[in-house]
Amino acid sequence: MQFHCSAGAAAALVLAAVTASAQPPQAAAPAPGDATFVIFLRGTPIGREQTTLSTSPAGWILTSSGATQAPLDITIARFEMKYSPDWQPLELALEARMSNAVATVKTSFGLTTAINEITQSNRTLSKEDQISAKTVVLPNNVFGAYEALAPRLWPLQADSEVPIYIVPQSEVKLKIRSVVEQTLSGPTGTLSTRRFDVTIQSGDRPVNAIVTVDNRLRLVRFELPDAGFLVVRDDAASVSMRPELMRNPTDADVTIPANGFNLAATVTSPPVVAGRLRLPAVILVGGATPADRDLVVGGIPVFAQLARGLADQGDLVVRYDRRGAGQSGGRTETATLADYAEDILSVVRTIARRDDVDKRHIVVAGYGDGAAAALLAAARGGEIDGVITIGGAGTRGADLILERQQRVLNDLNLPPADRQARIEMQQKIHAAVSGTGSWAGIPDAMRRQADTPWFRSVLLFDPAAVMPKVKLPILILHAEQDPNIPASEADRLAALAKARKKDPGTEVSRIPGITQTLAAPNSKTISAAIATAIAEWIKKL
């Protein structure tokens, strides 16, 4: 059996890079007890794992068992991990079956060494690794082991690092990008948590993940958003549980009927409406990642803050969980950008029926690939009066992804041959996804991640083909320091918009000093210029 880093495998198409800096971890004491985790891949449950954390004078003991279907295809018969009272690893024992191969791993730990005994097919191998003191031990695909990560993360701040030993492979570093206090709200009550946006330094392919820990210092969620992979504790797995980083004073939760399911949304109204019976309406449309209505990027609830800023300027604002995410219904397995555009039109139709909405001033604002969905919705006409792109691209999807990969590979300083091989693999994946090439020679893990209707629609989306069909005024907003979608994409998009026959109006605003979070670096508040630009543009419709 081959043991591999599941985070690295799941991130075959992740295009990001960060640098690491050392900082000693701290210890904390979680509450002992049982927990059950549900494992999802792209919204579909594929497994469960039961875990127990207990304590004694000798230290901490983690045990778990469970089973996960393909593509992980693992059954954990027994997992036991012992730590000292101050979280120094002591012993590990794992009995598991992966892809019909049974294996056992036994590991004993010294202060800075890990001695592994791996048995598979009646063959026993030994392996010794150098590790950091108080490393967190995470065997592949044993998510109960992440209960030991939760107390280690709890007291730490952004830019801190935690060593992680992937048994029996090697030690890697986990770096915290941001820490945000959030509340999970549901019909049975609330759960106070901290959300850690982290990067796992797995070789030359850093993997972005999200770890959520509750105030008992127990694991609530582990997520690989770029792979659509989620491990969540069963008491927080219900679609009725929603993370809230902030709540505006005039927020009201509503349900919007879509095509066979409901979208969960929040309407933010102006705090004071003097002499106005009908209000301009702004519908905020997020992307695939993140898919929640608050659009949490880098620990900042971008849409929640933008809704407050627009409401303060007299607009009624709607934001909603994307289909299959948060509290919204619907499934994502077959969804495309066109389907998400249809969801936008469902929201528009519902909002247009409100007595407090000015039906001549209903605009749709899409962020990231939500901008593509917004343009598709606007191309269908209907009751939309204007469209806004925020961080939208003017380049065909496949070309944009390749350009982004080129930038990342340049930062990695790889040999030219390796860099070219990765580019060719990405091109081969694109051809296979688009139906113009074959999947032969493409690893199964990459195919499972890429071979989806949504990714196919993103690759094939061409603003040049859609823009002539948009007969509405357009406002193009872009953060000058966006590292993912360069600000030059705003100029490309504007050129397409201005080339429309009888251009109904194109306005471009490149906001200086802000990143893709719509905030300045190291700030947790989005720029007021965004709401001002939108509100002033709406007044001119």
JSON list of N, CA, C and O in Angstrom, two decimals, residues 341-377:
[
{"chain": "A", "resi": 341, "resn": "ALA", "atom": "N", "xyz": [-26.32, 31.14, -13.26]},
{"chain": "A", "resi": 341, "resn": "ALA", "atom": "CA", "xyz": [-26.97, 32.32, -13.82]},
{"chain": "A", "resi": 341, "resn": "ALA", "atom": "C", "xyz": [-28.48, 32.22, -13.68]},
{"chain": "A", "resi": 341, "resn": "ALA", "atom": "O", "xyz": [-29.16, 33.22, -13.39]},
{"chain": "A", "resi": 342, "resn": "GLU", "atom": "N", "xyz": [-29.02, 31.01, -13.85]},
{"chain": "A", "resi": 342, "resn": "GLU", "atom": "CA", "xyz": [-30.46, 30.83, -13.67]},
{"chain": "A", "resi": 342, "resn": "GLU", "atom": "C", "xyz": [-30.86, 31.08, -12.22]},
{"chain": "A", "resi": 342, "resn": "GLU", "atom": "O", "xyz": [-31.94, 31.64, -11.95]},
{"chain": "A", "resi": 343, "resn": "ASP", "atom": "N", "xyz": [-30.01, 30.71, -11.27]},
{"chain": "A", "resi": 343, "resn": "ASP", "atom": "CA", "xyz": [-30.28, 31.01, -9.87]},
{"chain": "A", "resi": 343, "resn": "ASP", "atom": "C", "xyz": [-30.35, 32.52, -9.63]},
{"chain": "A", "resi": 343, "resn": "ASP", "atom": "O", "xyz": [-31.18, 33.01, -8.86]},
{"chain": "A", "resi": 344, "resn": "ILE", "atom": "N", "xyz": [-29.44, 33.25, -10.29]},
{"chain": "A", "resi": 344, "resn": "ILE", "atom": "CA", "xyz": [-29.47, 34.73, -10.16]},
{"chain": "A", "resi": 344, "resn": "ILE", "atom": "C", "xyz": [-30.82, 35.27, -10.62]},
{"chain": "A", "resi": 344, "resn": "ILE", "atom": "O", "xyz": [-31.43, 36.12, -9.95]},
{"chain": "A", "resi": 345, "resn": "LEU", "atom": "N", "xyz": [-31.31, 34.76, -11.75]},
{"chain": "A", "resi": 345, "resn": "LEU", "atom": "CA", "xyz": [-32.59, 35.24, -12.27]},
{"chain": "A", "resi": 345, "resn": "LEU", "atom": "C", "xyz": [-33.73, 34.91, -11.32]},
{"chain": "A", "resi": 345, "resn": "LEU", "atom": "O", "xyz": [-34.69, 35.68, -11.19]},
{"chain": "A", "resi": 346, "resn": "SER", "atom": "N", "xyz": [-33.64, 33.77, -10.62]},
{"chain": "A", "resi": 346, "resn": "SER", "atom": "CA", "xyz": [-34.66, 33.43, -9.62]},
{"chain": "A", "resi": 346, "resn": "SER", "atom": "C", "xyz": [-34.67, 34.47, -8.50]},
{"chain": "A", "resi": 346, "resn": "SER", "atom": "O", "xyz": [-35.74, 34.89, -8.04]},
{"chain": "A", "resi": 347, "resn": "VAL", "atom": "N", "xyz": [-33.47, 34.88, -8.06]},
{"chain": "A", "resi": 347, "resn": "VAL", "atom": "CA", "xyz": [-33.38, 35.90, -7.01]},
{"chain": "A", "resi": 347, "resn": "VAL", "atom": "C", "xyz": [-33.93, 37.22, -7.52]},
{"chain": "A", "resi": 347, "resn": "VAL", "atom": "O", "xyz": [-34.69, 37.92, -6.82]},
{"chain": "A", "resi": 348, "resn": "VAL", "atom": "N", "xyz": [-33.60, 37.60, -8.76]},
{"chain": "A", "resi": 348, "resn": "VAL", "atom": "CA", "xyz": [-34.08, 38.86, -9.33]},
{"chain": "A", "resi": 348, "resn": "VAL", "atom": "C", "xyz": [-35.60, 38.87, -9.38]},
{"chain": "A", "resi": 348, "resn": "VAL", "atom": "O", "xyz": [-36.24, 39.87, -9.00]},
{"chain": "A", "resi": 349, "resn": "ARG", "atom": "N", "xyz": [-36.19, 37.78, -9.86]},
{"chain": "A", "resi": 349, "resn": "ARG", "atom": "CA", "xyz": [-37.66, 37.74, -9.96]},
{"chain": "A", "resi": 349, "resn": "ARG", "atom": "C", "xyz": [-38.32, 37.89, -8.59]},
{"chain": "A", "resi": 349, "resn": "ARG", "atom": "O", "xyz": [-39.34, 38.58, -8.45]},
{"chain": "A", "resi": 350, "resn": "THR", "atom": "N", "xyz": [-37.75, 37.25, -7.58]},
{"chain": "A", "resi": 350, "resn": "THR", "atom": "CA", "xyz": [-38.33, 37.36, -6.24]},
{"chain": "A", "resi": 350, "resn": "THR", "atom": "C", "xyz": [-38.20, 38.77, -5.69]},
{"chain": "A", "resi": 350, "resn": "THR", "atom": "O", "xyz": [-39.16, 39.33, -5.12]},
{"chain": "A", "resi": 351, "resn": "ILE", "atom": "N", "xyz": [-37.03, 39.36, -5.84]},
{"chain": "A", "resi": 351, "resn": "ILE", "atom": "CA", "xyz": [-36.79, 40.70, -5.30]},
{"chain": "A", "resi": 351, "resn": "ILE", "atom": "C", "xyz": [-37.65, 41.73, -6.03]},
{"chain": "A", "resi": 351, "resn": "ILE", "atom": "O", "xyz": [-38.12, 42.70, -5.42]},
{"chain": "A", "resi": 352, "resn": "ALA", "atom": "N", "xyz": [-37.85, 41.54, -7.33]},
{"chain": "A", "resi": 352, "resn": "ALA", "atom": "CA", "xyz": [-38.64, 42.50, -8.11]},
{"chain": "A", "resi": 352, "resn": "ALA", "atom": "C", "xyz": [-40.09, 42.56, -7.63]},
{"chain": "A", "resi": 352, "resn": "ALA", "atom": "O", "xyz": [-40.79, 43.55, -7.89]},
{"chain": "A", "resi": 353, "resn": "ARG", "atom": "N", "xyz": [-40.55, 41.52, -6.95]},
{"chain": "A", "resi": 353, "resn": "ARG", "atom": "CA", "xyz": [-41.93, 41.51, -6.47]},
{"chain": "A", "resi": 353, "resn": "ARG", "atom": "C", "xyz": [-42.11, 42.21, -5.12]},
{"chain": "A", "resi": 353, "resn": "ARG", "atom": "O", "xyz": [-43.24, 42.36, -4.64]},
{"chain": "A", "resi": 354, "resn": "ARG", "atom": "N", "xyz": [-41.01, 42.62, -4.52]},
{"chain": "A", "resi": 354, "resn": "ARG", "atom": "CA", "xyz": [-41.11, 43.29, -3.22]},
{"chain": "A", "resi": 354, "resn": "ARG", "atom": "C", "xyz": [-41.66, 44.71, -3.39]},
{"chain": "A", "resi": 354, "resn": "ARG", "atom": "O", "xyz": [-41.30, 45.43, -4.33]},
{"chain": "A", "resi": 355, "resn": "ASP", "atom": "N", "xyz": [-42.51, 45.11, -2.46]},
{"chain": "A", "resi": 355, "resn": "ASP", "atom": "CA", "xyz": [-43.10, 46.44, -2.52]},
{"chain": "A", "resi": 355, "resn": "ASP", "atom": "C", "xyz": [-42.09, 47.55, -2.25]},
{"chain": "A", "resi": 355, "resn": "ASP", "atom": "O", "xyz": [-42.32, 48.71, -2.63]},
{"chain": "A", "resi": 356, "resn": "ASP", "atom": "N", "xyz": [-40.97, 47.21, -1.59]},
{"chain": "A", "resi": 356, "resn": "ASP", "atom": "CA", "xyz": [-40.00, 48.26, -1.23]},
{"chain": "A", "resi": 356, "resn": "ASP", "atom": "C", "xyz": [-38.85, 48.36, -2.24]},
{"chain": "A", "resi": 356, "resn": "ASP", "atom": "O", "xyz": [-37.86, 49.04, -1.98]},
{"chain": "A", "resi": 357, "resn": "VAL", "atom": "N", "xyz": [-38.97, 47.71, -3.40]},
{"chain": "A", "resi": 357, "resn": "VAL", "atom": "CA", "xyz": [-37.90, 47.72, -4.39]},
{"chain": "A", "resi": 357, "resn": "VAL", "atom": "C", "xyz": [-38.31, 48.53, -5.61]},
{"chain": "A", "resi": 357, "resn": "VAL", "atom": "O", "xyz": [-39.42, 48.38, -6.14]},
{"chain": "A", "resi": 358, "resn": "ASP", "atom": "N", "xyz": [-37.39, 49.39, -6.07]},
{"chain": "A", "resi": 358, "resn": "ASP", "atom": "CA", "xyz": [-37.56, 50.16, -7.30]},
{"chain": "A", "resi": 358, "resn": "ASP", "atom": "C", "xyz": [-37.21, 49.24, -8.47]},
{"chain": "A", "resi": 358, "resn": "ASP", "atom": "O", "xyz": [-36.05, 48.92, -8.70]},
{"chain": "A", "resi": 359, "resn": "LYS", "atom": "N", "xyz": [-38.21, 48.85, -9.22]},
{"chain": "A", "resi": 359, "resn": "LYS", "atom": "CA", "xyz": [-38.01, 47.86, -10.28]},
{"chain": "A", "resi": 359, "resn": "LYS", "atom": "C", "xyz": [-37.20, 48.39, -11.45]},
{"chain": "A", "resi": 359, "resn": "LYS", "atom": "O", "xyz": [-36.81, 47.63, -12.34]},
{"chain": "A", "resi": 360, "resn": "ARG", "atom": "N", "xyz": [-36.93, 49.69, -11.47]},
{"chain": "A", "resi": 360, "resn": "ARG", "atom": "CA", "xyz": [-36.09, 50.26, -12.54]},
{"chain": "A", "resi": 360, "resn": "ARG", "atom": "C", "xyz": [-34.62, 50.32, -12.13]},
{"chain": "A", "resi": 360, "resn": "ARG", "atom": "O", "xyz": [-33.78, 50.74, -12.92]},
{"chain": "A", "resi": 361, "resn": "HIS", "atom": "N", "xyz": [-34.32, 49.90, -10.92]},
{"chain": "A", "resi": 361, "resn": "HIS", "atom": "CA", "xyz": [-32.96, 49.96, -10.41]},
{"chain": "A", "resi": 361, "resn": "HIS", "atom": "C", "xyz": [-32.60, 48.66, -9.68]},
{"chain": "A", "resi": 361, "resn": "HIS", "atom": "O", "xyz": [-32.30, 48.66, -8.49]},
{"chain": "A", "resi": 362, "resn": "ILE", "atom": "N", "xyz": [-32.65, 47.54, -10.41]},
{"chain": "A", "resi": 362, "resn": "ILE", "atom": "CA", "xyz": [-32.23, 46.25, -9.86]},
{"chain": "A", "resi": 362, "resn": "ILE", "atom": "C", "xyz": [-30.94, 45.86, -10.58]},
{"chain": "A", "resi": 362, "resn": "ILE", "atom": "O", "xyz": [-30.92, 45.69, -11.80]},
{"chain": "A", "resi": 363, "resn": "VAL", "atom": "N", "xyz": [-29.86, 45.75, -9.82]},
{"chain": "A", "resi": 363, "resn": "VAL", "atom": "CA", "xyz": [-28.57, 45.44, -10.43]},
{"chain": "A", "resi": 363, "resn": "VAL", "atom": "C", "xyz": [-28.01, 44.16, -9.80]},
{"chain": "A", "resi": 363, "resn": "VAL", "atom": "O", "xyz": [-28.31, 43.82, -8.66]},
{"chain": "A", "resi": 364, "resn": "VAL", "atom": "N", "xyz": [-27.18, 43.47, -10.57]},
{"chain": "A", "resi": 364, "resn": "VAL", "atom": "CA", "xyz": [-26.53, 42.24, -10.13]},
{"chain": "A", "resi": 364, "resn": "VAL", "atom": "C", "xyz": [-25.04, 42.49, -10.10]},
{"chain": "A", "resi": 364, "resn": "VAL", "atom": "O", "xyz": [-24.45, 42.97, -11.08]},
{"chain": "A", "resi": 365, "resn": "ALA", "atom": "N", "xyz": [-24.39, 42.18, -8.97]},
{"chain": "A", "resi": 365, "resn": "ALA", "atom": "CA", "xyz": [-22.95, 42.37, -8.81]},
{"chain": "A", "resi": 365, "resn": "ALA", "atom": "C", "xyz": [-22.30, 41.03, -8.53]},
{"chain": "A", "resi": 365, "resn": "ALA", "atom": "O", "xyz": [-22.55, 40.42, -7.49]},
{"chain": "A", "resi": 366, "resn": "GLY", "atom": "N", "xyz": [-21.45, 40.57, -9.45]},
{"chain": "A", "resi": 366, "resn": "GLY", "atom": "CA", "xyz": [-20.81, 39.27, -9.31]},
{"chain": "A", "resi": 366, "resn": "GLY", "atom": "C", "xyz": [-19.34, 39.40, -9.00]},
{"chain": "A", "resi": 366, "resn": "GLY", "atom": "O", "xyz": [-18.63, 40.22, -9.61]},
{"chain": "A", "resi": 367, "resn": "TYR", "atom": "N", "xyz": [-18.86, 38.58, -8.06]},
{"chain": "A", "resi": 367, "resn": "TYR", "atom": "CA", "xyz": [-17.46, 38.59, -7.62]},
{"chain": "A", "resi": 367, "resn": "TYR", "atom": "C", "xyz": [-16.77, 37.33, -8.13]},
{"chain": "A", "resi": 367, "resn": "TYR", "atom": "O", "xyz": [-17.29, 36.22, -8.01]},
{"chain": "A", "resi": 368, "resn": "GLY", "atom": "N", "xyz": [-15.56, 37.47, -8.69]},
{"chain": "A", "resi": 368, "resn": "GLY", "atom": "CA", "xyz": [-14.80, 36.31, -9.16]},
{"chain": "A", "resi": 368, "resn": "GLY", "atom": "C", "xyz": [-15.54, 35.60, -10.28]},
{"chain": "A", "resi": 368, "resn": "GLY", "atom": "O", "xyz": [-15.99, 36.23, -11.24]},
{"chain": "A", "resi": 369, "resn": "ASP", "atom": "N", "xyz": [-15.69, 34.28, -10.18]},
{"chain": "A", "resi": 369, "resn": "ASP", "atom": "CA", "xyz": [-16.45, 33.59, -11.23]},
{"chain": "A", "resi": 369, "resn": "ASP", "atom": "C", "xyz": [-17.94, 33.86, -11.09]},
{"chain": "A", "resi": 369, "resn": "ASP", "atom": "O", "xyz": [-18.71, 33.56, -12.01]},
{"chain": "A", "resi": 370, "resn": "GLY", "atom": "N", "xyz": [-18.34, 34.50, -9.99]},
{"chain": "A", "resi": 370, "resn": "GLY", "atom": "CA", "xyz": [-19.71, 35.01, -9.90]},
{"chain": "A", "resi": 370, "resn": "GLY", "atom": "C", "xyz": [-19.95, 36.12, -10.89]},
{"chain": "A", "resi": 370, "resn": "GLY", "atom": "O", "xyz": [-21.10, 36.35, -11.31]},
{"chain": "A", "resi": 371, "resn": "ALA", "atom": "N", "xyz": [-18.87, 36.82, -11.32]},
{"chain": "A", "resi": 371, "resn": "ALA", "atom": "CA", "xyz": [-19.01, 37.85, -12.34]},
{"chain": "A", "resi": 371, "resn": "ALA", "atom": "C", "xyz": [-19.39, 37.22, -13.67]},
{"chain": "A", "resi": 371, "resn": "ALA", "atom": "O", "xyz": [-20.19, 37.78, -14.43]},
{"chain": "A", "resi": 372, "resn": "ALA", "atom": "N", "xyz": [-18.82, 36.05, -13.97]},
{"chain": "A", "resi": 372, "resn": "ALA", "atom": "CA", "xyz": [-19.18, 35.35, -15.21]},
{"chain": "A", "resi": 372, "resn": "ALA", "atom": "C", "xyz": [-20.65, 34.94, -15.18]},
{"chain": "A", "resi": 372, "resn": "ALA", "atom": "O", "xyz": [-21.37, 35.11, -16.18]},
{"chain": "A", "resi": 373, "resn": "ALA", "atom": "N", "xyz": [-21.11, 34.40, -14.04]},
{"chain": "A", "resi": 373, "resn": "ALA", "atom": "CA", "xyz": [-22.52, 34.03, -13.92]},
{"chain": "A", "resi": 373, "resn": "ALA", "atom": "C", "xyz": [-23.41, 35.26, -14.04]},
{"chain": "A", "resi": 373, "resn": "ALA", "atom": "O", "xyz": [-24.49, 35.20, -14.65]},
{"chain": "A", "resi": 374, "resn": "ALA", "atom": "N", "xyz": [-22.98, 36.40, -13.49]},
{"chain": "A", "resi": 374, "resn": "ALA", "atom": "CA", "xyz": [-23.77, 37.63, -13.57]},
{"chain": "A", "resi": 374, "resn": "ALA", "atom": "C", "xyz": [-23.89, 38.10, -15.02]},
{"chain": "A", "resi": 374, "resn": "ALA", "atom": "O", "xyz": [-24.96, 38.55, -15.45]},
{"chain": "A", "resi": 375, "resn": "LEU", "atom": "N", "xyz": [-22.80, 38.00, -15.79]},
{"chain": "A", "resi": 375, "resn": "LEU", "atom": "CA", "xyz": [-22.86, 38.40, -17.20]},
{"chain": "A", "resi": 375, "resn": "LEU", "atom": "C", "xyz": [-23.79, 37.48, -17.99]},
{"chain": "A", "resi": 375, "resn": "LEU", "atom": "O", "xyz": [-24.56, 37.94, -18.85]},
{"chain": "A", "resi": 376, "resn": "LEU", "atom": "N", "xyz": [-23.76, 36.18, -17.69]},
{"chain": "A", "resi": 376, "resn": "LEU", "atom": "CA", "xyz": [-24.66, 35.25, -18.37]},
{"chain": "A", "resi": 376, "resn": "LEU", "atom": "C", "xyz": [-26.13, 35.57, -18.04]},
{"chain": "A", "resi": 376, "resn": "LEU", "atom": "O", "xyz": [-27.00, 35.52, -18.92]},
{"chain": "A", "resi": 377, "resn": "ALA", "atom": "N", "xyz": [-26.39, 35.90, -16.78]},
{"chain": "A", "resi": 377, "resn": "ALA", "atom": "CA", "xyz": [-27.76, 36.26, -16.39]},
{"chain": "A", "resi": 377, "resn": "ALA", "atom": "C", "xyz": [-28.18, 37.56, -17.08]},
{"chain": "A", "resi": 377, "resn": "ALA", "atom": "O", "xyz": [-29.31, 37.67, -17.58]}
]
